[in-house]
């Protein structure tokens, strides 16, 4: 196999799907991971070269970038996000020869300023990371997805309340949202990595096909599942105490989720773009289609209640 030309950092969620797309097209891929575990073994089975390293350690980033001309930079929700972005930018400038660096950000960044304070610490780290990558002079393309449809808010927690009492129980008030599927974001990233010389833009803001309030979203679940689902607006503090706090998440992640919910309630997620279709030629998945494809995940056998 030819030497890898694309470096992907991490292999969870979007990263894993990006690797699958690239390998399906026989693109040689190198993946930087922190642990040589079963996930790493699965990537090798896809035909990817797996190297161990840490995005906060310059020497391992430099080694991973050797002979690479395209890179996808992303990492899970972490206090080290800005440090990692700074390491990647500085090492890529000194040791790399990139044609494109696709950076995973968040759409909240599009509404932020240098002094705004309403966002979570994680969202602030993404804003700062974009500044660093831009200042580096590297050929950077920022990908800013809105909330993921695959997020537990819309999957596991939604399934729990739907099975319990037929509700989509979230603290979003009357705010509108347009969540995007991980699969659609991965298609965009893979397309940007494959078509390195003809990017249409410097920033891509990725959403589902339309924005809707939670009552409308509950209707999408109803149609997909063939049973009545209604939206139940849960007071934010009660939701945090009764649902989120029981998940055992680190404070940084819990704070980020709480802020996402608050911003939804303030209608800060009311936006929709056609960037998924513009880059890939295929529209983003609708909520109804996403849920229908996972019907068994949302419906316990005894909980189904057909629509009239």
PDB file of N, CA and C in Angstrom, residues 39-94:
ATOM      1  N   UNK A  39     -10.319  -0.725  19.509  1.00  0.00           N
ATOM      2  CA  UNK A  39     -10.691   0.251  18.477  1.00  0.00           C
ATOM      3  C   UNK A  39      -9.550   0.440  17.479  1.00  0.00           C
ATOM      4  N   UNK A  40      -8.316   0.459  17.982  1.00  0.00           N
ATOM      5  CA  UNK A  40      -7.163   0.585  17.097  1.00  0.00           C
ATOM      6  C   UNK A  40      -7.051  -0.642  16.194  1.00  0.00           C
ATOM      7  N   UNK A  41      -7.294  -1.817  16.761  1.00  0.00           N
ATOM      8  CA  UNK A  41      -7.244  -3.039  15.959  1.00  0.00           C
ATOM      9  C   UNK A  41      -8.295  -3.007  14.854  1.00  0.00           C
ATOM     10  N   UNK A  42      -9.486  -2.464  15.167  1.00  0.00           N
ATOM     11  CA  UNK A  42     -10.538  -2.374  14.158  1.00  0.00           C
ATOM     12  C   UNK A  42     -10.125  -1.446  13.018  1.00  0.00           C
ATOM     13  N   UNK A  43      -9.404  -0.391  13.335  1.00  0.00           N
ATOM     14  CA  UNK A  43      -8.930   0.525  12.299  1.00  0.00           C
ATOM     15  C   UNK A  43      -7.896  -0.152  11.407  1.00  0.00           C
ATOM     16  N   UNK A  44      -7.050  -0.958  12.001  1.00  0.00           N
ATOM     17  CA  UNK A  44      -6.084  -1.708  11.188  1.00  0.00           C
ATOM     18  C   UNK A  44      -6.811  -2.645  10.236  1.00  0.00           C
ATOM     19  N   UNK A  45      -7.906  -3.233  10.709  1.00  0.00           N
ATOM     20  CA  UNK A  45      -8.668  -4.133   9.833  1.00  0.00           C
ATOM     21  C   UNK A  45      -9.287  -3.384   8.656  1.00  0.00           C
ATOM     22  N   UNK A  46      -9.507  -2.089   8.830  1.00  0.00           N
ATOM     23  CA  UNK A  46      -9.995  -1.263   7.715  1.00  0.00           C
ATOM     24  C   UNK A  46      -8.886  -0.931   6.730  1.00  0.00           C
ATOM     25  N   UNK A  47      -7.635  -1.205   7.127  1.00  0.00           N
ATOM     26  CA  UNK A  47      -6.504  -0.907   6.265  1.00  0.00           C
ATOM     27  C   UNK A  47      -5.792   0.381   6.600  1.00  0.00           C
ATOM     28  N   UNK A  48      -6.116   0.984   7.750  1.00  0.00           N
ATOM     29  CA  UNK A  48      -5.449   2.219   8.164  1.00  0.00           C
ATOM     30  C   UNK A  48      -4.156   1.900   8.902  1.00  0.00           C
ATOM     31  N   UNK A  49      -3.187   2.780   8.775  1.00  0.00           N
ATOM     32  CA  UNK A  49      -1.975   2.695   9.579  1.00  0.00           C
ATOM     33  C   UNK A  49      -2.252   3.386  10.913  1.00  0.00           C
ATOM     34  N   UNK A  50      -2.022   2.712  12.003  1.00  0.00           N
ATOM     35  CA  UNK A  50      -2.304   3.252  13.329  1.00  0.00           C
ATOM     36  C   UNK A  50      -0.992   3.588  14.029  1.00  0.00           C
ATOM     37  N   UNK A  51      -0.889   4.819  14.532  1.00  0.00           N
ATOM     38  CA  UNK A  51       0.289   5.235  15.284  1.00  0.00           C
ATOM     39  C   UNK A  51      -0.177   5.761  16.641  1.00  0.00           C
ATOM     40  N   UNK A  52       0.626   5.512  17.661  1.00  0.00           N
ATOM     41  CA  UNK A  52       0.307   5.989  18.998  1.00  0.00           C
ATOM     42  C   UNK A  52       0.884   7.380  19.206  1.00  0.00           C
ATOM     43  N   UNK A  53       0.119   8.231  19.901  1.00  0.00           N
ATOM     44  CA  UNK A  53       0.601   9.576  20.170  1.00  0.00           C
ATOM     45  C   UNK A  53      -0.403  10.368  20.977  1.00  0.00           C
ATOM     46  N   UNK A  54      -0.097  11.618  21.143  1.00  0.00           N
ATOM     47  CA  UNK A  54      -0.909  12.516  21.965  1.00  0.00           C
ATOM     48  C   UNK A  54      -0.854  13.889  21.320  1.00  0.00           C
ATOM     49  N   UNK A  55      -2.021  14.461  21.043  1.00  0.00           N
ATOM     50  CA  UNK A  55      -2.062  15.760  20.364  1.00  0.00           C
ATOM     51  C   UNK A  55      -1.459  16.887  21.183  1.00  0.00           C
ATOM     52  N   UNK A  56      -1.228  16.676  22.470  1.00  0.00           N
ATOM     53  CA  UNK A  56      -0.602  17.718  23.292  1.00  0.00           C
ATOM     54  C   UNK A  56       0.908  17.527  23.381  1.00  0.00           C
ATOM     55  N   UNK A  57       1.448  16.503  22.731  1.00  0.00           N
ATOM     56  CA  UNK A  57       2.890  16.241  22.743  1.00  0.00           C
ATOM     57  C   UNK A  57       3.456  16.488  21.351  1.00  0.00           C
ATOM     58  N   UNK A  58       4.221  17.573  21.169  1.00  0.00           N
ATOM     59  CA  UNK A  58       4.690  17.952  19.830  1.00  0.00           C
ATOM     60  C   UNK A  58       5.481  16.864  19.116  1.00  0.00           C
ATOM     61  N   UNK A  59       6.309  16.099  19.845  1.00  0.00           N
ATOM     62  CA  UNK A  59       7.147  15.112  19.170  1.00  0.00           C
ATOM     63  C   UNK A  59       6.322  14.010  18.530  1.00  0.00           C
ATOM     64  N   UNK A  60       5.200  13.628  19.164  1.00  0.00           N
ATOM     65  CA  UNK A  60       4.373  12.578  18.564  1.00  0.00           C
ATOM     66  C   UNK A  60       3.544  13.125  17.409  1.00  0.00           C
ATOM     67  N   UNK A  61       3.163  14.380  17.481  1.00  0.00           N
ATOM     68  CA  UNK A  61       2.440  14.997  16.358  1.00  0.00           C
ATOM     69  C   UNK A  61       3.364  15.130  15.153  1.00  0.00           C
ATOM     70  N   UNK A  62       4.617  15.541  15.389  1.00  0.00           N
ATOM     71  CA  UNK A  62       5.570  15.664  14.288  1.00  0.00           C
ATOM     72  C   UNK A  62       5.796  14.322  13.604  1.00  0.00           C
ATOM     73  N   UNK A  63       5.922  13.263  14.391  1.00  0.00           N
ATOM     74  CA  UNK A  63       6.126  11.933  13.804  1.00  0.00           C
ATOM     75  C   UNK A  63       4.914  11.508  12.989  1.00  0.00           C
ATOM     76  N   UNK A  64       3.715  11.794  13.495  1.00  0.00           N
ATOM     77  CA  UNK A  64       2.492  11.403  12.786  1.00  0.00           C
ATOM     78  C   UNK A  64       2.321  12.171  11.487  1.00  0.00           C
ATOM     79  N   UNK A  65       2.832  13.393  11.425  1.00  0.00           N
ATOM     80  CA  UNK A  65       2.663  14.240  10.234  1.00  0.00           C
ATOM     81  C   UNK A  65       3.679  13.930   9.135  1.00  0.00           C
ATOM     82  N   UNK A  66       4.630  13.059   9.387  1.00  0.00           N
ATOM     83  CA  UNK A  66       5.659  12.771   8.393  1.00  0.00           C
ATOM     84  C   UNK A  66       5.041  12.257   7.099  1.00  0.00           C
ATOM     85  N   UNK A  67       5.353  12.922   5.979  1.00  0.00           N
ATOM     86  CA  UNK A  67       4.881  12.561   4.630  1.00  0.00           C
ATOM     87  C   UNK A  67       3.373  12.724   4.442  1.00  0.00           C
ATOM     88  N   UNK A  68       2.730  13.487   5.304  1.00  0.00           N
ATOM     89  CA  UNK A  68       1.286  13.720   5.224  1.00  0.00           C
ATOM     90  C   UNK A  68       1.014  15.050   4.527  1.00  0.00           C
ATOM     91  N   UNK A  69       0.011  15.087   3.640  1.00  0.00           N
ATOM     92  CA  UNK A  69      -0.344  16.369   3.018  1.00  0.00           C
ATOM     93  C   UNK A  69      -1.771  16.806   3.303  1.00  0.00           C
ATOM     94  N   UNK A  70      -2.574  15.952   3.974  1.00  0.00           N
ATOM     95  CA  UNK A  70      -3.930  16.324   4.366  1.00  0.00           C
ATOM     96  C   UNK A  70      -4.173  15.836   5.783  1.00  0.00           C
ATOM     97  N   UNK A  71      -4.852  16.653   6.587  1.00  0.00           N
ATOM     98  CA  UNK A  71      -5.054  16.285   7.982  1.00  0.00           C
ATOM     99  C   UNK A  71      -6.457  16.661   8.433  1.00  0.00           C
ATOM    100  N   UNK A  72      -7.040  15.770   9.236  1.00  0.00           N
ATOM    101  CA  UNK A  72      -8.296  16.054   9.921  1.00  0.00           C
ATOM    102  C   UNK A  72      -7.993  16.163  11.410  1.00  0.00           C
ATOM    103  N   UNK A  73      -8.216  17.360  11.972  1.00  0.00           N
ATOM    104  CA  UNK A  73      -7.934  17.603  13.381  1.00  0.00           C
ATOM    105  C   UNK A  73      -9.241  17.654  14.159  1.00  0.00           C
ATOM    106  N   UNK A  74      -9.355  16.750  15.143  1.00  0.00           N
ATOM    107  CA  UNK A  74     -10.514  16.739  16.029  1.00  0.00           C
ATOM    108  C   UNK A  74     -10.130  16.001  17.289  1.00  0.00           C
ATOM    109  N   UNK A  75     -10.856  16.297  18.367  1.00  0.00           N
ATOM    110  CA  UNK A  75     -10.669  15.552  19.604  1.00  0.00           C
ATOM    111  C   UNK A  75     -11.966  15.614  20.404  1.00  0.00           C
ATOM    112  N   UNK A  76     -12.166  14.695  21.347  1.00  0.00           N
ATOM    113  CA  UNK A  76     -13.385  14.730  22.158  1.00  0.00           C
ATOM    114  C   UNK A  76     -13.430  15.992  23.017  1.00  0.00           C
ATOM    115  N   UNK A  77     -14.588  16.231  23.639  1.00  0.00           N
ATOM    116  CA  UNK A  77     -14.722  17.360  24.560  1.00  0.00           C
ATOM    117  C   UNK A  77     -13.623  17.250  25.614  1.00  0.00           C
ATOM    118  N   UNK A  78     -12.763  18.278  25.686  1.00  0.00           N
ATOM    119  CA  UNK A  78     -11.587  18.194  26.550  1.00  0.00           C
ATOM    120  C   UNK A  78     -11.084  19.590  26.898  1.00  0.00           C
ATOM    121  N   UNK A  79     -10.586  19.716  28.114  1.00  0.00           N
ATOM    122  CA  UNK A  79      -9.937  20.964  28.522  1.00  0.00           C
ATOM    123  C   UNK A  79      -8.643  21.207  27.751  1.00  0.00           C
ATOM    124  N   UNK A  80      -8.114  20.173  27.102  1.00  0.00           N
ATOM    125  CA  UNK A  80      -6.857  20.301  26.355  1.00  0.00           C
ATOM    126  C   UNK A  80      -7.067  20.698  24.897  1.00  0.00           C
ATOM    127  N   UNK A  81      -8.284  21.053  24.523  1.00  0.00           N
ATOM    128  CA  UNK A  81      -8.550  21.314  23.104  1.00  0.00           C
ATOM    129  C   UNK A  81      -7.678  22.442  22.551  1.00  0.00           C
ATOM    130  N   UNK A  82      -7.590  23.544  23.246  1.00  0.00           N
ATOM    131  CA  UNK A  82      -6.793  24.665  22.748  1.00  0.00           C
ATOM    132  C   UNK A  82      -5.315  24.314  22.711  1.00  0.00           C
ATOM    133  N   UNK A  83      -4.824  23.628  23.733  1.00  0.00           N
ATOM    134  CA  UNK A  83      -3.425  23.199  23.738  1.00  0.00           C
ATOM    135  C   UNK A  83      -3.147  22.305  22.542  1.00  0.00           C
ATOM    136  N   UNK A  84      -4.025  21.359  22.276  1.00  0.00           N
ATOM    137  CA  UNK A  84      -3.826  20.456  21.148  1.00  0.00           C
ATOM    138  C   UNK A  84      -3.824  21.212  19.821  1.00  0.00           C
ATOM    139  N   UNK A  85      -4.748  22.144  19.654  1.00  0.00           N
ATOM    140  CA  UNK A  85      -4.795  22.925  18.415  1.00  0.00           C
ATOM    141  C   UNK A  85      -3.519  23.738  18.234  1.00  0.00           C
ATOM    142  N   UNK A  86      -3.008  24.288  19.322  1.00  0.00           N
ATOM    143  CA  UNK A  86      -1.777  25.086  19.251  1.00  0.00           C
ATOM    144  C   UNK A  86      -0.579  24.217  18.903  1.00  0.00           C
ATOM    145  N   UNK A  87      -0.511  23.029  19.501  1.00  0.00           N
ATOM    146  CA  UNK A  87       0.571  22.100  19.172  1.00  0.00           C
ATOM    147  C   UNK A  87       0.496  21.699  17.701  1.00  0.00           C
ATOM    148  N   UNK A  88      -0.694  21.331  17.236  1.00  0.00           N
ATOM    149  CA  UNK A  88      -0.858  20.924  15.840  1.00  0.00           C
ATOM    150  C   UNK A  88      -0.451  22.056  14.900  1.00  0.00           C
ATOM    151  N   UNK A  89      -0.904  23.278  15.185  1.00  0.00           N
ATOM    152  CA  UNK A  89      -0.596  24.406  14.312  1.00  0.00           C
ATOM    153  C   UNK A  89       0.902  24.680  14.269  1.00  0.00           C
ATOM    154  N   UNK A  90       1.539  24.688  15.422  1.00  0.00           N
ATOM    155  CA  UNK A  90       2.974  25.018  15.460  1.00  0.00           C
ATOM    156  C   UNK A  90       3.821  23.920  14.825  1.00  0.00           C
ATOM    157  N   UNK A  91       3.481  22.657  15.093  1.00  0.00           N
ATOM    158  CA  UNK A  91       4.250  21.560  14.521  1.00  0.00           C
ATOM    159  C   UNK A  91       4.028  21.473  13.012  1.00  0.00           C
ATOM    160  N   UNK A  92       2.776  21.646  12.576  1.00  0.00           N
ATOM    161  CA  UNK A  92       2.494  21.574  11.138  1.00  0.00           C
ATOM    162  C   UNK A  92       3.201  22.689  10.377  1.00  0.00           C
ATOM    163  N   UNK A  93       3.332  23.850  10.984  1.00  0.00           N
ATOM    164  CA  UNK A  93       4.056  24.945  10.327  1.00  0.00           C
ATOM    165  C   UNK A  93       5.535  24.620  10.188  1.00  0.00           C
ATOM    166  N   UNK A  94       6.123  24.032  11.226  1.00  0.00           N
ATOM    167  CA  UNK A  94       7.572  23.820  11.228  1.00  0.00           C
ATOM    168  C   UNK A  94       7.982  22.535  10.521  1.00  0.00           C
TER     169      UNK A  94
END
